[in-house]
Short mmCIF file of C-alpha atoms in Angstrom, two decimals:
data_model
loop_
_atom_site.label_atom_id
_atom_site.label_comp_id
_atom_site.label_asym_id
_atom_site.label_seq_id
_atom_site.Cartn_x
_atom_site.Cartn_y
_atom_site.Cartn_z
CA MET A 43 0.13 -0.21 0.08
CA ILE A 44 1.29 3.41 -0.76
CA PRO A 45 2.17 4.97 2.63
CA LEU A 46 0.63 8.41 1.55
CA THR A 47 -2.78 6.74 1.96
CA ASN A 48 -2.24 6.14 5.56
CA ILE A 49 -1.97 9.83 6.16
CA ASN A 50 -5.06 11.53 7.32
CA PHE A 51 -5.48 14.76 5.17
CA ARG A 52 -8.80 15.71 6.86
CA LEU A 53 -9.17 18.46 9.45
CA THR A 54 -10.95 17.09 12.81
CA GLN A 55 -13.95 19.25 13.75
CA ILE A 56 -11.72 20.76 16.52
CA GLU A 57 -9.06 21.65 14.25
CA THR A 58 -11.47 23.16 11.83
CA LYS A 59 -12.58 25.40 14.81
CA LEU A 60 -9.04 26.36 15.62
CA TRP A 61 -8.21 27.15 12.17
CA LEU A 62 -11.24 29.43 11.80
CA SER A 63 -10.83 30.95 14.73
CA GLY A 64 -7.42 32.02 14.16
CA PHE A 65 -8.34 33.28 10.63
CA CYS A 66 -11.24 35.45 12.07
CA ALA A 67 -8.73 36.64 14.57
CA LEU A 68 -6.31 37.72 12.10
CA CYS A 69 -9.42 39.53 10.12
CA LEU A 70 -10.30 41.34 13.46
CA ALA A 71 -6.68 42.69 13.97
CA PHE A 72 -6.11 43.83 10.59
CA MET A 73 -9.81 44.80 9.56
CA PRO A 74 -8.77 48.48 8.78
CA LEU A 75 -6.19 47.28 6.50
CA LEU A 76 -8.47 44.95 4.65
CA CYS A 77 -10.80 47.68 4.09
CA HIS A 78 -8.16 50.20 2.85
CA PHE A 79 -6.60 49.23 -0.14
CA ILE A 80 -3.09 50.53 0.07
CA TRP A 81 0.52 49.03 -1.10
CA GLY A 82 4.13 49.51 -0.25
CA ASN A 83 6.92 50.91 -2.27
CA HIS A 84 7.68 47.55 -4.26
CA ASP A 85 4.27 47.48 -5.48
CA TRP A 86 3.44 50.15 -8.10
CA LEU A 87 4.29 48.06 -11.23
CA PRO A 88 3.06 44.84 -9.94
CA LEU A 89 -0.47 46.58 -9.38
CA ALA A 90 -0.46 48.03 -12.75
CA ILE A 91 0.61 45.26 -14.76
CA GLY A 92 0.63 42.21 -12.38
CA SER A 93 3.28 39.63 -11.84
CA SER A 94 4.42 36.42 -14.17
CA LEU A 95 5.43 33.33 -12.83
CA SER A 96 8.86 34.19 -13.87
CA SER A 97 9.32 37.69 -11.96
CA GLY A 98 10.96 36.47 -9.08
CA ILE A 99 14.19 34.80 -11.11
CA ILE A 100 15.92 38.13 -11.16
CA GLU A 101 16.36 37.65 -7.45
CA GLY A 102 16.92 34.13 -7.71
CA ARG A 103 13.40 33.28 -6.28
CA PHE A 104 11.72 31.03 -8.97
CA SER A 105 8.90 29.71 -7.01
CA GLN A 106 8.12 33.28 -5.20
CA TYR A 107 4.90 34.04 -7.65
CA PHE A 108 3.83 30.52 -7.96
CA PHE A 109 1.02 30.84 -5.63
CA PRO A 110 -0.24 34.45 -6.65
CA ALA A 111 -0.07 33.10 -10.36
CA ILE A 112 -2.37 30.14 -10.10
CA LEU A 113 -4.69 31.83 -7.44
CA VAL A 114 -4.94 35.40 -8.06
CA MET A 115 -3.74 35.31 -11.98
CA GLY A 116 -0.45 37.21 -10.84
CA GLU A 117 -2.25 40.26 -9.48
CA ILE A 118 -2.65 42.46 -6.46
CA LEU A 119 -6.34 42.05 -5.60
CA PRO A 120 -8.04 44.10 -2.72
CA ILE A 121 -8.87 42.10 0.28
CA ALA A 122 -8.43 38.70 -1.63
CA ASN A 123 -4.70 38.34 -1.51
CA MET A 124 -4.85 38.92 2.40
CA LEU A 125 -7.54 36.91 3.18
CA ILE A 126 -6.34 33.60 1.33
CA GLY A 127 -3.10 34.16 3.21
CA PHE A 128 -4.33 34.66 6.23
CA LEU A 129 -6.48 31.29 5.64
CA ALA A 130 -2.98 29.78 4.81
CA TYR A 131 -1.31 30.91 7.68
CA SER A 132 -3.89 30.26 10.26
CA LEU A 133 -4.01 26.47 8.88
CA ALA A 134 -0.42 26.35 9.09
CA MET A 135 -0.08 27.37 12.88
CA THR A 136 -3.21 24.93 13.65
CA LEU A 137 -1.28 22.06 12.00
CA LEU A 138 1.82 22.94 13.72
CA ALA A 139 0.24 22.84 17.11
CA THR A 140 -2.04 19.89 16.78
CA ARG A 141 0.01 17.54 14.38
CA PHE A 142 3.60 18.55 14.78
CA PHE A 143 3.90 19.60 18.30
CA LEU A 144 0.95 17.06 19.26
CA ILE A 145 -0.50 19.93 21.67
CA GLN A 146 -3.71 18.48 23.15
CA VAL A 147 -6.71 20.12 22.04
CA LYS A 148 -8.43 21.82 24.98
CA LEU A 149 -9.11 25.33 25.97
CA LYS A 150 -5.63 25.67 26.39
CA THR A 151 -4.87 25.29 22.47
CA THR A 152 -7.13 28.09 21.95
CA LEU A 153 -5.05 30.15 24.30
CA ILE A 154 -2.01 29.20 22.25
CA ILE A 155 -3.11 29.45 18.89
CA ILE A 156 -4.90 32.71 19.00
CA PRO A 157 -2.31 34.64 20.65
CA VAL A 158 0.55 33.01 18.32
CA ILE A 159 -1.55 33.89 15.07
CA THR A 160 -1.86 37.51 15.79
CA LEU A 161 1.57 38.04 16.92
CA PRO A 162 2.66 41.19 15.13
CA TYR A 163 5.69 39.66 13.42
CA ILE A 164 3.31 39.46 10.41
CA ILE A 165 3.12 43.18 9.90
CA GLU A 166 6.20 43.67 7.89
CA ILE A 167 4.85 41.06 5.52
CA LEU A 168 1.65 43.15 5.04
CA TYR A 169 3.59 46.11 4.00
CA PHE A 170 4.61 44.49 0.47
CA ARG A 171 1.27 43.37 -1.34
CA PHE A 172 2.94 41.88 -4.37
CA ILE A 173 4.44 39.06 -2.14
CA VAL A 174 1.84 38.97 0.79
CA LEU A 175 0.17 35.80 -0.59
CA SER A 176 3.21 33.61 -1.16
CA GLN A 177 4.79 34.80 2.12
CA LEU A 178 1.57 33.79 4.30
CA ILE A 179 1.36 30.51 2.41
CA TRP A 180 5.08 29.48 2.92
CA PRO A 181 4.70 28.60 6.60
CA LEU A 182 1.91 26.14 5.74
CA ILE A 183 4.23 24.39 2.94
CA ILE A 184 6.96 24.45 5.75
CA VAL A 185 4.73 22.74 8.18
CA LEU A 186 3.65 19.92 5.57
CA ALA A 187 7.61 19.41 5.11
CA LEU A 188 8.09 19.21 8.82
CA LEU A 189 5.12 16.65 9.04
CA ALA A 190 6.65 14.55 6.25
CA ALA A 191 10.08 14.26 7.99
CA SER A 192 8.53 13.72 11.48
CA LYS A 193 6.86 10.46 9.67
CA THR A 194 10.16 8.90 9.59
CA TYR A 195 9.86 8.45 13.53
CA GLN A 196 7.75 5.43 13.39
CA SER A 197 7.55 4.78 9.57
CA PRO A 198 9.66 2.32 7.48
CA HIS A 199 9.24 4.54 4.27
CA TYR A 200 12.34 6.88 5.11
CA PHE A 201 13.24 7.60 1.91
CA LEU A 202 9.65 8.73 0.58
CA TYR A 203 9.11 10.93 3.62
CA THR A 204 12.55 12.62 3.62
CA SER A 205 12.14 13.25 -0.36
CA ILE A 206 8.96 14.77 0.08
CA SER A 207 10.04 16.91 3.00
CA THR A 208 13.12 17.86 0.88
CA ILE A 209 11.16 18.86 -2.36
CA LEU A 210 8.77 21.12 -0.16
CA LEU A 211 11.33 22.78 1.52
CA PHE A 212 13.53 23.31 -1.67
CA PHE A 213 10.18 24.84 -3.34
CA THR A 214 9.63 27.14 -0.33
CA ILE A 215 13.16 28.62 -0.18
CA GLY A 216 13.11 28.88 -3.69
CA GLY A 217 10.51 31.43 -3.15
CA TYR A 218 11.96 32.95 0.12
CA PRO A 219 15.26 31.50 1.87
CA ALA A 220 14.57 32.96 5.16
CA ALA A 221 11.32 30.88 5.27
CA ALA A 222 13.73 28.13 6.20
CA ASN A 223 14.08 29.64 9.70
CA LEU A 224 10.52 28.08 10.65
CA TYR A 225 11.91 24.70 9.42
CA ILE A 226 14.94 24.41 11.39
CA THR A 227 13.45 26.16 14.41
CA ALA A 228 10.45 23.84 14.76
CA ALA A 229 12.57 20.65 13.79
CA LEU A 230 15.01 21.44 16.79
CA LEU A 231 12.23 22.12 19.18
CA TRP A 232 10.57 18.76 18.33
CA ILE A 233 13.81 16.81 18.74
CA ILE A 234 14.16 18.85 22.07
CA SER A 235 10.59 17.84 23.20
CA LYS A 236 11.22 14.07 22.29
CA GLN A 237 14.45 13.99 24.26
CA GLN A 238 12.92 15.67 27.07
CA GLN A 239 10.44 12.94 27.34
CA ASN A 240 13.26 10.51 27.61
CA THR A 241 12.83 9.21 24.26
CA LEU A 242 15.73 6.86 23.17
CA LEU A 243 18.31 8.71 21.39
CA GLN A 244 18.66 6.03 18.66
CA ASN A 245 14.70 6.42 17.92
CA LEU A 246 15.33 10.26 17.24
CA LEU A 247 18.38 9.79 15.00
CA LYS A 248 16.09 8.83 11.93
CA PRO A 249 13.85 11.94 12.16
CA ALA A 250 16.83 14.33 13.04
CA LEU A 251 18.72 12.91 10.20
CA SER A 252 15.50 13.31 8.12
CA PHE A 253 15.30 16.99 8.97
CA PHE A 254 18.90 17.63 8.65
CA ILE A 255 19.17 15.72 5.22
CA SER A 256 16.28 17.78 4.00
CA LEU A 257 17.74 21.11 4.99
CA CYS A 258 21.20 20.51 3.40
CA LEU A 259 19.66 18.84 0.22
CA ALA A 260 17.43 21.85 -0.23
CA PHE A 261 20.15 24.45 0.26
CA ILE A 262 22.32 22.62 -1.90
CA ALA A 263 20.10 22.42 -4.70
CA LEU A 264 19.20 26.32 -4.24
CA TYR A 265 22.75 26.94 -4.57
CA PHE A 266 23.38 25.13 -7.64
CA ILE A 267 20.23 26.68 -9.40
CA HIS A 268 21.75 30.42 -8.49
CA ILE A 269 24.92 29.42 -10.02
CA LYS A 270 23.06 28.31 -13.02
CA LEU A 271 20.82 31.22 -13.33
CA LYS A 272 23.57 33.64 -12.63
CA ALA A 273 25.65 32.00 -15.52
CA ASP A 274 22.56 32.40 -17.82
CA GLY A 275 22.33 36.13 -16.91
CA THR A 276 18.81 35.79 -15.70
CA MET A 277 19.56 36.34 -11.99
CA LEU A 278 21.43 39.34 -10.84
CA ASP A 279 24.08 39.83 -7.91
CA LEU A 280 21.61 41.80 -5.72
CA TYR A 281 22.03 42.51 -1.78
CA ASN A 282 19.36 39.76 -1.03
CA ASN A 283 20.84 36.58 -2.62
CA HIS A 284 24.50 36.89 -1.34
CA ALA A 285 25.78 34.04 1.20
CA THR A 286 28.54 34.07 3.59
CA ASP A 287 31.46 32.90 2.56
CA TRP A 288 32.05 29.28 3.88
CA LYS A 289 35.07 30.28 5.91
CA ASN A 290 32.89 32.74 7.73
CA TYR A 291 30.21 30.72 8.96
CA LEU A 292 32.12 29.65 12.12
CA TYR A 293 33.19 33.52 12.69
CA LYS A 294 29.80 34.44 12.63
CA LEU A 295 28.27 31.66 14.70
CA TRP A 296 28.62 33.33 18.10
CA PRO A 297 27.79 37.14 16.89
CA THR A 298 24.76 35.69 15.45
CA ILE A 299 23.85 34.06 18.77
CA ILE A 300 24.47 37.14 20.49
CA LYS A 301 22.42 39.25 18.45
CA SER A 302 19.79 36.70 18.42
CA ALA A 303 19.42 37.23 22.32
CA GLN A 304 19.71 40.99 21.97
CA SER A 305 16.74 40.90 19.37
CA LEU A 306 14.46 39.30 21.99
CA THR A 307 14.92 42.37 24.41
CA GLN A 308 15.31 45.08 21.87
CA PRO A 309 12.30 47.35 21.62
CA GLN A 310 11.29 48.09 17.96
CA PRO A 311 8.39 50.15 16.37
CA PHE A 312 5.22 48.12 17.17
CA PHE A 313 7.23 45.77 19.65
CA ASN A 314 7.49 47.94 22.59
CA PHE A 315 9.14 46.95 26.03
CA SER A 316 5.92 45.44 27.30
CA PHE A 317 5.57 43.11 24.31
CA LYS A 318 9.40 42.09 24.70
CA VAL A 319 9.02 41.50 28.37
CA THR A 320 5.82 39.39 27.92
CA SER A 321 7.22 37.33 24.98
CA LEU A 322 10.47 36.64 26.82
CA THR A 323 8.99 35.76 30.18
CA ILE A 324 7.05 33.12 28.03
CA ILE A 325 10.21 31.82 26.46
CA ILE A 326 12.40 31.98 29.81
CA LEU A 327 9.77 30.10 31.91
CA GLY A 328 9.13 27.54 29.38
CA SER A 329 13.00 27.01 29.37
CA ILE A 330 12.84 26.72 32.85
CA ILE A 331 10.10 24.28 32.97
CA LEU A 332 11.69 22.20 30.00
CA ILE A 333 15.12 21.89 31.79
CA ARG A 334 13.19 21.08 35.40
CA LEU A 335 10.85 18.16 33.81
CA SER A 336 13.95 16.72 31.90
CA PRO A 337 14.06 13.10 33.77
CA LYS A 338 18.01 12.79 33.84
CA ILE A 339 20.97 14.76 34.05
CA LYS A 340 21.76 13.70 30.25
CA ASN A 341 18.38 15.17 29.15
CA LYS A 342 18.86 18.55 30.89
CA LEU A 343 22.12 19.05 29.31
CA LEU A 344 20.74 18.19 26.05
CA SER A 345 18.00 20.51 26.58
CA CYS A 346 20.26 23.42 27.44
CA SER A 347 22.36 22.75 24.44
CA GLY A 348 19.44 22.72 22.61
CA LEU A 349 18.00 26.11 23.72
CA ILE A 350 21.45 27.81 22.72
CA ALA A 351 21.32 26.41 19.50
CA LEU A 352 17.57 27.73 19.40
CA LEU A 353 19.23 31.09 19.31
CA LEU A 354 21.01 30.49 16.17
CA CYS A 355 18.26 28.51 14.40
CA ILE A 356 15.78 31.67 15.14
CA LYS A 357 18.47 33.87 13.05
CA PHE A 358 19.35 31.31 10.59
CA SER A 359 18.91 33.20 7.54
CA ALA A 360 20.86 35.93 9.20
CA TRP A 361 23.65 33.29 9.81
CA LEU A 362 23.77 32.36 6.13
CA ALA A 363 23.26 35.74 4.59
CA ALA A 364 26.38 38.03 3.77
CA PRO A 365 26.09 41.84 4.60
CA THR A 366 25.14 44.24 1.69
CA ALA A 367 28.04 46.05 -0.18
CA ASP A 368 27.40 49.42 1.08
CA ASN A 369 26.05 48.00 4.70
CA TYR A 370 22.81 50.23 3.83
CA PHE A 371 20.35 47.63 5.41
CA GLN A 372 23.02 46.54 7.79
CA LEU A 373 22.70 49.77 9.57
CA ASN A 374 19.19 50.55 8.96
CA ASP A 375 17.63 47.30 9.59
CA PRO A 376 20.13 44.57 10.43
CA ALA A 377 19.31 40.94 9.27
CA GLU A 378 19.07 39.85 12.97
CA PHE A 379 16.82 42.44 13.75
CA MET A 380 14.38 42.10 10.71
CA VAL A 381 10.83 41.61 11.64
CA ARG A 382 10.33 39.70 8.43
CA THR A 383 12.55 36.95 9.25
CA ASP A 384 11.30 36.79 12.67
CA PHE A 385 7.72 35.98 11.36
CA TYR A 386 9.23 32.61 10.32
CA ALA A 387 10.64 31.62 13.71
CA LEU A 388 9.31 33.29 16.81
CA PRO A 389 5.82 32.59 16.58
CA CYS A 390 6.82 29.01 16.65
CA VAL A 391 9.10 29.30 19.45
CA ILE A 392 6.23 31.18 21.45
CA MET A 393 3.71 28.33 20.63
CA PHE A 394 6.06 25.46 21.98
CA PHE A 395 7.00 27.38 25.62
CA LEU A 396 3.40 28.57 25.96
CA ASN A 397 2.29 24.93 25.73
CA LEU A 398 4.92 24.00 28.19
CA ILE A 399 3.75 26.48 30.71
CA LEU A 400 0.21 25.51 30.14
CA SER A 401 1.11 21.82 30.52
CA ALA A 402 3.19 22.30 33.84
CA PRO A 403 2.23 19.75 36.54
CA HIS A 404 1.53 23.00 38.97
CA GLN A 405 -1.67 24.90 38.81
CA TYR A 406 -0.27 28.18 39.89
CA ILE A 407 2.26 27.73 36.83
CA LYS A 408 -0.86 27.19 34.34
CA ASN A 409 -2.62 30.15 35.88
CA LEU A 410 0.55 32.33 35.36
CA GLY A 411 0.30 30.86 31.75
CA TYR A 412 -3.20 31.91 31.11
CA ILE A 413 -2.26 35.40 32.19
CA LEU A 414 0.57 35.59 30.01
CA SER A 415 -1.48 34.22 27.15
CA ILE A 416 -4.12 36.77 27.42
CA ILE A 417 -1.59 39.70 28.09
CA LEU A 418 0.07 38.62 24.78
CA LEU A 419 -3.04 38.58 22.79
CA TRP A 420 -4.15 41.79 24.19
CA GLY A 421 -0.78 43.52 23.38
CA ASN A 422 -0.79 41.77 19.93
CA LEU A 423 -4.30 43.17 18.89
CA MET A 424 -3.25 46.66 20.27
CA ALA A 425 0.29 46.57 17.89
CA ASP A 426 -1.51 45.05 15.12
CA ILE A 427 -4.32 47.89 15.20
CA ASN A 428 -2.07 50.42 15.85
CA PHE A 429 0.02 49.22 12.76
CA THR A 430 -2.85 49.72 10.57
CA LYS A 431 -3.80 53.05 11.96
CA VAL A 432 -0.18 54.27 10.96
CA GLN A 433 -0.11 52.53 7.60
CA ILE A 434 -3.56 53.78 6.45
CA LEU A 435 -2.90 57.37 7.68
CA GLY A 436 0.81 57.47 6.51
CA PHE A 437 -0.20 56.33 2.97
CA GLN A 438 -2.93 58.97 2.52
CA ALA A 439 -0.50 61.62 3.90
CA GLU A 440 2.16 60.65 1.15
CA ALA A 441 -0.61 60.29 -1.43
CA ASN A 442 -1.52 64.05 -0.86
CA LEU A 443 2.41 65.03 -1.07
CA ARG A 444 2.84 63.24 -4.31
CA GLN A 445 -0.24 65.15 -5.70
CA ARG A 446 1.04 68.47 -4.26
CA ILE A 447 4.27 67.73 -6.29
CA THR A 448 2.45 66.64 -9.54
CA ASP A 449 0.57 69.76 -9.47
CA ARG A 450 3.65 71.83 -8.86
CA ILE A 451 5.08 70.17 -11.79
CA GLN A 452 2.04 70.31 -14.39
CA GLN A 453 1.21 74.09 -13.28
CA ALA A 454 4.95 75.19 -13.97
CA THR A 455 5.20 77.66 -17.09
CA LYS A 456 7.64 75.40 -18.78
CA TYR A 457 5.69 72.23 -18.64
CA LEU A 458 4.47 70.83 -21.85
CA ASN A 459 1.50 68.28 -22.29
CA ASN A 460 1.98 65.19 -23.94
CA HIS A 461 5.74 65.45 -23.40
CA TYR A 462 8.02 63.23 -21.65
CA TYR A 463 10.35 64.27 -18.82
CA MET A 464 13.10 62.68 -16.97
CA VAL A 465 12.08 63.07 -13.18
CA ILE A 466 15.19 63.47 -10.67
CA GLN A 467 13.64 63.10 -7.44
CA THR A 468 16.20 63.57 -4.65
CA GLY A 469 15.44 61.94 -1.27
CA GLU A 470 12.28 60.45 -0.06
CA ILE A 471 10.02 61.09 2.96
CA SER A 472 8.07 58.69 5.14
CA LEU A 473 5.02 60.28 6.61
CA ARG A 474 4.20 57.00 8.69
CA PRO A 475 6.46 58.33 11.91
CA LYS A 476 3.98 61.38 12.35
CA TYR A 477 1.20 59.18 13.15
CA TYR A 478 3.40 56.94 15.47
CA ILE A 479 4.02 57.26 19.33
CA SER A 480 7.62 55.99 19.67
CA GLN A 481 8.54 54.20 22.94
CA PRO A 482 12.13 54.63 24.57
CA ASN A 483 15.21 52.97 23.23
CA GLU A 484 13.13 51.72 20.11
CA LYS A 485 15.64 50.91 17.18
CA TYR A 486 15.39 49.42 13.46
CA GLY A 487 12.02 49.24 12.08
CA PHE A 488 12.85 49.83 8.55
CA TYR A 489 9.69 48.49 6.76
CA THR A 490 7.47 48.59 9.40
CA LEU A 491 7.79 52.19 9.91
CA LYS A 492 10.32 54.33 8.16
CA THR A 493 10.12 53.39 4.50
CA PRO A 494 8.14 55.36 2.30
CA TYR A 495 5.48 53.82 -0.05
CA THR A 496 7.52 55.10 -3.15
CA ARG A 497 11.23 54.39 -4.02
CA TYR A 498 12.80 57.75 -5.16
CA TRP A 499 14.87 56.06 -7.75
CA THR A 500 11.89 54.82 -9.65
CA PRO A 501 9.56 58.06 -10.14
CA SER A 502 8.01 56.96 -13.55
CA GLU A 503 6.09 54.01 -11.34
CA TYR A 504 4.36 56.23 -9.04
CA TYR A 505 4.19 59.82 -10.91
CA ASN A 506 2.61 57.98 -14.03
CA PHE A 507 0.20 55.62 -11.79
CA ASP A 508 -2.91 57.74 -11.63
CA GLN A 509 -2.14 60.20 -14.59
CA PRO A 510 -4.37 60.11 -17.66
CA SER A 511 -1.23 60.04 -19.97
CA PRO A 512 2.39 59.11 -18.76
CA TYR A 513 4.74 62.01 -18.49
CA VAL A 514 7.69 60.58 -16.99
CA LEU A 515 10.45 58.42 -18.45
CA GLY A 516 11.84 55.34 -16.80
CA LYS A 517 15.46 56.55 -16.63
CA SER A 518 16.35 59.10 -13.80
CA THR A 519 20.01 60.10 -14.29
CA ILE A 520 21.20 63.30 -15.50
CA GLN A 521 23.86 63.14 -18.42
CA PRO A 522 26.89 65.68 -18.27
CA GLN A 523 26.24 66.71 -21.63
CA ASP A 524 22.60 67.49 -21.05
CA ILE A 525 23.45 70.25 -18.10
CA THR A 526 22.69 73.68 -19.40
CA ILE A 527 23.51 77.12 -18.06
CA GLU A 528 20.18 77.37 -16.33
CA MET A 529 20.44 74.14 -14.47
CA GLN A 530 24.13 74.90 -13.64
CA GLN A 531 22.62 77.83 -11.68
CA PHE A 532 19.81 75.92 -10.09
CA LEU A 533 22.15 73.06 -8.74
CA ALA A 534 25.06 75.41 -7.68
CA GLN A 535 23.06 78.47 -6.23
CA LYS A 536 19.34 78.05 -6.21
CA ILE A 537 18.47 74.90 -4.96
CA ALA A 538 16.02 74.66 -1.73
CA VAL A 539 14.31 72.03 -0.07
CA TRP A 540 10.63 71.10 -0.61
CA PRO A 541 8.38 73.01 -0.46
CA ALA A 542 10.43 76.09 -1.39
CA LEU A 543 9.62 77.47 -4.67
CA ASP A 544 13.35 76.74 -5.64
CA SER A 545 12.82 72.87 -4.50
CA LEU A 546 11.60 72.32 -8.40
CA PHE A 547 13.37 72.85 -11.52
CA ILE A 548 11.97 72.05 -15.10
CA ASN A 549 13.10 72.40 -18.69
CA GLN A 550 12.29 70.72 -21.67
CA HIS A 551 13.98 67.24 -20.73
CA TYR A 552 14.35 67.28 -16.96
CA VAL A 553 12.30 67.71 -13.81
CA ILE A 554 14.29 67.86 -10.42
CA ILE A 555 12.71 67.74 -7.28
CA SER A 556 14.78 68.48 -3.93
CA LEU A 557 12.61 66.75 -1.60
CA THR A 558 14.87 66.53 1.52
CA GLN A 559 18.35 68.16 2.83
CA GLU A 560 19.75 64.94 2.40
CA GLY A 561 18.70 64.39 -0.95
CA LYS A 562 19.63 68.07 -1.97
CA ASN A 563 23.19 67.29 -0.68
CA MET A 564 23.68 64.09 -2.56
CA LEU A 565 22.58 65.83 -5.86
CA THR A 566 24.78 68.65 -5.12
CA GLN A 567 27.64 66.16 -4.68
CA GLN A 568 27.08 64.54 -7.86
CA TYR A 569 26.49 67.62 -9.81
CA GLN A 570 29.98 68.41 -8.63
CA LYS A 571 31.46 65.34 -9.79
CA LEU A 572 29.74 65.47 -13.10
CA THR A 573 30.73 68.94 -13.78
CA GLY A 574 34.39 68.04 -12.75
CA ALA A 575 34.29 65.10 -15.26
CA ARG A 576 33.29 67.35 -18.15
CA PRO A 577 35.98 68.53 -20.69
#
């Protein structure tokens, strides 16, 4: 008999209730965002023309658009992309709890599932509408891969289940490599749980090897595919597809563990001090219970070693990745503190340790677990709703700013209808921070708060977006031979910062917008280099 026929693919009635309860909780937390159609700075072109199945290959992410292509025809649709994603993510967390960690389905399961599903690690995913669907489906594919590998624990069909796990994991990291954080984190926690139950180590060897083999084979396959794509010229060398040199992995090991521990305590936008304290309390208390309940000294030592390794697994993608050439993201949003990658690890960690607390032998510890669960849920909802408020108000404010700039351009005396201009926008302004009340010692939050909804180097995407006739060319660089005397005077003497009158320059070829002081300084420096290079 084919072993797959022995797998129960049908959800139980209680699993269905948990799944739909989690889905409803997500809809409640992000209802304002569902009702307002807004999008991020990468979404303008996909929103206008859609995305093809091969759109992600330029970054080496060959499966990134698979689910958008087959489910929503490659389009960014109001409500639909998020709702489908919420359904998939809620199902992933339900299966992770009930079938992978085998959490007994009682009242406590609801007090685990709902707080975990609504954790605000999802908010950075929701900023990018062009990948929100695939990013929320990857956890489900990862959980299926985990379930396949865990089947080797008691099944003779080792090769089959390991192969299934490898293929599912490879398909997922082909769309987003950081999704492997969930796989390696959950696998380690599963092994820790089994050995803590005094399971014979030789019995754990088969599934542990299955997890390890699947992870290695998936990344080796991805590595060779990236080599092939780069050789063909279809994949570019970009900041997000560089891996650390093999010699540096050992060197990065301890710093990554240290930064992983720091990220659990460092307040960030929408992750204030109280949230960090609550989540860290769950992890520390759960760790103490794990060690205390380990039956032998050997098991206690293995649990302690596993908890240290867990810090690396949580930041597995940061450990693998190489810093960008200019360190831009390393300074503004280091990989070790990026909320988007935490989304694939920390919900799983909190689920595991919250279950340990609610399963503790002493009632007073269980009662503390109930309190922590309710506090966590309330904090999640406040953070999620606050995020939606800031998103909506920031998007509207930036739309108003773009309209003011467009009006200024098109009302200029030198502006010609039915004419194309090369627009040079210097700097960009994020107006989301205007509507966010920051807490002491917060750091980072590049995409969750500080990034605007446009990219200054792609002005044609958003200035043409809602115009009857496009007027902005795709290129946005000043050529030395095009610098006129009038432009020289503007760049060298008159240029000011928006909204001053001299923040805008227009001639028959160029529109220059000096939006920020930083942007103005950069443009002035570039002008000096250009004019110095002229004969």
